[in-house]
């Protein structure tokens, strides 16, 4: 079995590979990381855009394989939050005919980060850097902002894995 992952982000790729090990039918699959376009904004600002980005990544990675995985993180409107929105990771698995979707838990970034994202168009990496929360402009390829704000209790890989497990419900 061959599985393509529509990302070169090491956190996303490792998350898929680690989750697959828990599934007898998928654990021996060959996985390949592909650099594909999400065809949405650099920082999705709605659940619809985030889902579409994950689906586009999965579709664009579906090349000579059994399944392709697309992962996209973005904001979604959530009433009664401090910032008006939360971040969520969406996993889309494409089998050539159907998409199988899963979401992670959602979390609220600090207000100054969300303001930079919404009002200046920055992605989360750049917004976290500009807000002074990290000196690393590539934090999204490591622990992610969620790793920083939770003190390492939940990192980007863990929250990405939640979306993958949720999407795999339909394939088990």
mmCIF file of C-alpha atoms in Angstrom:
data_model
loop_
_atom_site.group_PDB
_atom_site.id
_atom_site.type_symbol
_atom_site.label_atom_id
_atom_site.label_comp_id
_atom_site.label_asym_id
_atom_site.label_seq_id
_atom_site.Cartn_x
_atom_site.Cartn_y
_atom_site.Cartn_z
ATOM 1 C CA UNK A 1 0.000 0.000 0.000
ATOM 2 C CA UNK A 2 1.197 3.496 -0.837
ATOM 3 C CA UNK A 3 0.148 6.660 1.008
ATOM 4 C CA UNK A 4 1.063 10.172 -0.079
ATOM 5 C CA UNK A 5 1.169 13.020 2.413
ATOM 6 C CA UNK A 6 0.492 16.433 0.931
ATOM 7 C CA UNK A 7 3.108 18.290 2.944
ATOM 8 C CA UNK A 8 6.838 18.623 3.485
ATOM 9 C CA UNK A 9 6.278 19.946 7.035
ATOM 10 C CA UNK A 10 8.142 17.421 9.221
ATOM 11 C CA UNK A 11 5.578 17.663 12.040
ATOM 12 C CA UNK A 12 2.693 16.775 9.733
ATOM 13 C CA UNK A 13 4.624 13.972 8.025
ATOM 14 C CA UNK A 14 5.751 12.435 11.329
ATOM 15 C CA UNK A 15 2.217 12.710 12.726
ATOM 16 C CA UNK A 16 0.778 10.705 9.817
ATOM 17 C CA UNK A 17 3.535 8.094 9.972
ATOM 18 C CA UNK A 18 3.174 7.648 13.737
ATOM 19 C CA UNK A 19 -0.620 7.341 13.626
ATOM 20 C CA UNK A 20 -0.482 4.765 10.818
ATOM 21 C CA UNK A 21 1.544 2.470 13.090
ATOM 22 C CA UNK A 22 -1.584 2.000 15.251
ATOM 23 C CA UNK A 23 -3.620 0.621 12.324
ATOM 24 C CA UNK A 24 -2.851 -3.004 11.340
ATOM 25 C CA UNK A 25 -4.053 -2.475 7.757
ATOM 26 C CA UNK A 26 -1.978 0.680 7.280
ATOM 27 C CA UNK A 27 1.104 0.219 9.466
ATOM 28 C CA UNK A 28 3.237 -1.266 6.690
ATOM 29 C CA UNK A 29 2.260 1.291 4.074
ATOM 30 C CA UNK A 30 4.974 3.139 2.212
ATOM 31 C CA UNK A 31 4.559 6.870 2.828
ATOM 32 C CA UNK A 32 5.777 9.671 0.628
ATOM 33 C CA UNK A 33 5.863 13.375 1.416
ATOM 34 C CA UNK A 34 4.890 15.679 -1.465
ATOM 35 C CA UNK A 35 5.059 19.449 -1.693
ATOM 36 C CA UNK A 36 1.571 20.362 -2.900
ATOM 37 C CA UNK A 37 -0.528 23.504 -2.882
ATOM 38 C CA UNK A 38 -3.433 24.049 -0.517
ATOM 39 C CA UNK A 39 -4.968 26.547 -2.963
ATOM 40 C CA UNK A 40 -6.220 28.601 -0.003
ATOM 41 C CA UNK A 41 -4.645 31.519 1.841
ATOM 42 C CA UNK A 42 -1.363 31.094 3.703
ATOM 43 C CA UNK A 43 -3.393 31.446 6.898
ATOM 44 C CA UNK A 44 -6.943 30.086 6.544
ATOM 45 C CA UNK A 45 -9.392 32.284 8.430
ATOM 46 C CA UNK A 46 -12.505 30.107 8.471
ATOM 47 C CA UNK A 47 -13.398 26.482 9.018
ATOM 48 C CA UNK A 48 -14.621 26.269 5.426
ATOM 49 C CA UNK A 49 -11.289 27.552 4.078
ATOM 50 C CA UNK A 50 -9.326 25.220 6.375
ATOM 51 C CA UNK A 51 -11.350 22.164 5.298
ATOM 52 C CA UNK A 52 -10.960 23.171 1.647
ATOM 53 C CA UNK A 53 -7.203 23.542 2.085
ATOM 54 C CA UNK A 54 -6.914 20.045 3.586
ATOM 55 C CA UNK A 55 -9.062 18.581 0.813
ATOM 56 C CA UNK A 56 -7.021 20.367 -1.866
ATOM 57 C CA UNK A 57 -3.765 19.083 -0.381
ATOM 58 C CA UNK A 58 -5.140 15.515 -0.331
ATOM 59 C CA UNK A 59 -6.443 15.793 -3.908
ATOM 60 C CA UNK A 60 -3.189 17.312 -5.171
ATOM 61 C CA UNK A 61 -1.154 14.577 -3.457
ATOM 62 C CA UNK A 62 -3.241 11.754 -4.933
ATOM 63 C CA UNK A 63 -0.694 10.483 -7.458
ATOM 64 C CA UNK A 64 -0.176 6.766 -7.965
ATOM 65 C CA UNK A 65 -1.232 5.843 -4.419
ATOM 66 C CA UNK A 66 -4.007 4.165 -2.437
ATOM 67 C CA UNK A 67 -4.674 7.098 -0.109
ATOM 68 C CA UNK A 68 -3.484 10.660 0.207
ATOM 69 C CA UNK A 69 -3.540 12.808 3.318
ATOM 70 C CA UNK A 70 -3.993 16.558 3.413
ATOM 71 C CA UNK A 71 -3.531 18.520 6.630
ATOM 72 C CA UNK A 72 -4.382 22.167 7.125
ATOM 73 C CA UNK A 73 -4.571 24.318 10.244
ATOM 74 C CA UNK A 74 -6.613 27.484 10.389
ATOM 75 C CA UNK A 75 -8.923 29.695 12.321
ATOM 76 C CA UNK A 76 -12.644 29.272 12.804
ATOM 77 C CA UNK A 77 -15.184 31.580 14.401
ATOM 78 C CA UNK A 78 -16.143 30.488 17.903
ATOM 79 C CA UNK A 79 -18.625 32.614 19.858
ATOM 80 C CA UNK A 80 -17.836 33.699 23.420
ATOM 81 C CA UNK A 81 -14.048 33.315 23.029
ATOM 82 C CA UNK A 82 -11.670 36.168 23.906
ATOM 83 C CA UNK A 83 -10.561 36.611 20.294
ATOM 84 C CA UNK A 84 -13.696 35.448 18.474
ATOM 85 C CA UNK A 85 -11.940 32.451 16.951
ATOM 86 C CA UNK A 86 -9.938 29.315 17.620
ATOM 87 C CA UNK A 87 -7.366 27.321 15.687
ATOM 88 C CA UNK A 88 -8.129 23.798 14.458
ATOM 89 C CA UNK A 89 -6.322 21.205 12.349
ATOM 90 C CA UNK A 90 -8.251 19.422 9.605
ATOM 91 C CA UNK A 91 -7.184 16.120 8.088
ATOM 92 C CA UNK A 92 -8.627 15.082 4.732
ATOM 93 C CA UNK A 93 -7.926 11.578 3.469
ATOM 94 C CA UNK A 94 -8.688 11.010 -0.205
ATOM 95 C CA UNK A 95 -9.172 7.516 -1.671
ATOM 96 C CA UNK A 96 -9.621 8.642 -5.265
ATOM 97 C CA UNK A 97 -13.384 8.955 -4.939
ATOM 98 C CA UNK A 98 -14.290 10.170 -1.454
ATOM 99 C CA UNK A 99 -12.837 12.398 1.241
ATOM 100 C CA UNK A 100 -12.726 11.289 4.856
ATOM 101 C CA UNK A 101 -12.459 14.253 7.232
ATOM 102 C CA UNK A 102 -11.319 14.639 10.807
ATOM 103 C CA UNK A 103 -10.703 17.600 13.080
ATOM 104 C CA UNK A 104 -8.457 18.152 16.058
ATOM 105 C CA UNK A 105 -9.458 19.810 19.270
ATOM 106 C CA UNK A 106 -9.630 23.575 18.892
ATOM 107 C CA UNK A 107 -7.605 26.070 20.901
ATOM 108 C CA UNK A 108 -7.464 29.827 21.251
ATOM 109 C CA UNK A 109 -4.242 31.663 20.464
ATOM 110 C CA UNK A 110 -3.309 34.813 22.409
ATOM 111 C CA UNK A 111 -5.226 37.904 21.329
ATOM 112 C CA UNK A 112 -2.186 39.740 19.959
ATOM 113 C CA UNK A 113 -1.372 36.768 17.708
ATOM 114 C CA UNK A 114 -4.929 36.532 16.391
ATOM 115 C CA UNK A 115 -5.005 40.291 15.810
ATOM 116 C CA UNK A 116 -1.848 40.070 13.682
ATOM 117 C CA UNK A 117 -3.378 37.187 11.751
ATOM 118 C CA UNK A 118 -6.747 38.832 11.129
ATOM 119 C CA UNK A 119 -5.729 42.466 10.701
ATOM 120 C CA UNK A 120 -2.262 42.205 9.146
ATOM 121 C CA UNK A 121 -2.719 38.982 7.217
ATOM 122 C CA UNK A 122 0.177 37.211 8.950
ATOM 123 C CA UNK A 123 0.309 33.440 9.258
ATOM 124 C CA UNK A 124 0.558 31.974 12.756
ATOM 125 C CA UNK A 125 4.359 31.545 12.598
ATOM 126 C CA UNK A 126 4.930 35.179 11.683
ATOM 127 C CA UNK A 127 2.276 36.425 14.112
ATOM 128 C CA UNK A 128 3.790 34.479 17.033
ATOM 129 C CA UNK A 129 7.222 35.863 16.139
ATOM 130 C CA UNK A 130 5.943 39.443 15.827
ATOM 131 C CA UNK A 131 4.093 39.080 19.153
ATOM 132 C CA UNK A 132 7.392 38.129 20.800
ATOM 133 C CA UNK A 133 6.266 34.628 21.769
ATOM 134 C CA UNK A 134 9.063 32.861 19.881
ATOM 135 C CA UNK A 135 12.358 33.764 18.223
ATOM 136 C CA UNK A 136 11.733 30.940 15.729
ATOM 137 C CA UNK A 137 10.101 31.878 12.430
ATOM 138 C CA UNK A 138 9.557 28.183 11.694
ATOM 139 C CA UNK A 139 7.852 27.197 14.958
ATOM 140 C CA UNK A 140 4.994 25.565 12.982
ATOM 141 C CA UNK A 141 7.432 22.923 11.738
ATOM 142 C CA UNK A 142 8.352 22.147 15.346
ATOM 143 C CA UNK A 143 6.270 22.408 18.523
ATOM 144 C CA UNK A 144 3.922 25.020 17.085
ATOM 145 C CA UNK A 145 2.450 27.939 18.976
ATOM 146 C CA UNK A 146 0.189 25.466 20.779
ATOM 147 C CA UNK A 147 3.340 23.892 22.257
ATOM 148 C CA UNK A 148 4.473 27.280 23.519
ATOM 149 C CA UNK A 149 1.167 28.401 25.047
ATOM 150 C CA UNK A 150 0.540 25.022 26.716
ATOM 151 C CA UNK A 151 4.062 24.781 28.096
ATOM 152 C CA UNK A 152 4.631 21.640 26.042
ATOM 153 C CA UNK A 153 1.544 19.845 27.361
ATOM 154 C CA UNK A 154 0.176 19.650 23.812
ATOM 155 C CA UNK A 155 2.343 20.293 20.785
ATOM 156 C CA UNK A 156 1.581 20.635 17.105
ATOM 157 C CA UNK A 157 2.226 16.970 16.394
ATOM 158 C CA UNK A 158 -0.201 15.834 19.121
ATOM 159 C CA UNK A 159 -2.986 18.110 17.925
ATOM 160 C CA UNK A 160 -2.347 17.120 14.298
ATOM 161 C CA UNK A 161 -2.559 13.442 15.256
ATOM 162 C CA UNK A 162 -6.038 14.055 16.708
ATOM 163 C CA UNK A 163 -7.310 15.138 13.303
ATOM 164 C CA UNK A 164 -5.724 12.109 11.605
ATOM 165 C CA UNK A 165 -7.254 9.632 14.054
ATOM 166 C CA UNK A 166 -10.641 11.306 13.582
ATOM 167 C CA UNK A 167 -10.410 11.060 9.790
ATOM 168 C CA UNK A 168 -9.361 7.401 9.942
ATOM 169 C CA UNK A 169 -12.627 6.464 11.676
ATOM 170 C CA UNK A 170 -14.218 6.083 8.243
ATOM 171 C CA UNK A 171 -11.459 3.823 6.914
ATOM 172 C CA UNK A 172 -11.219 1.423 9.843
#
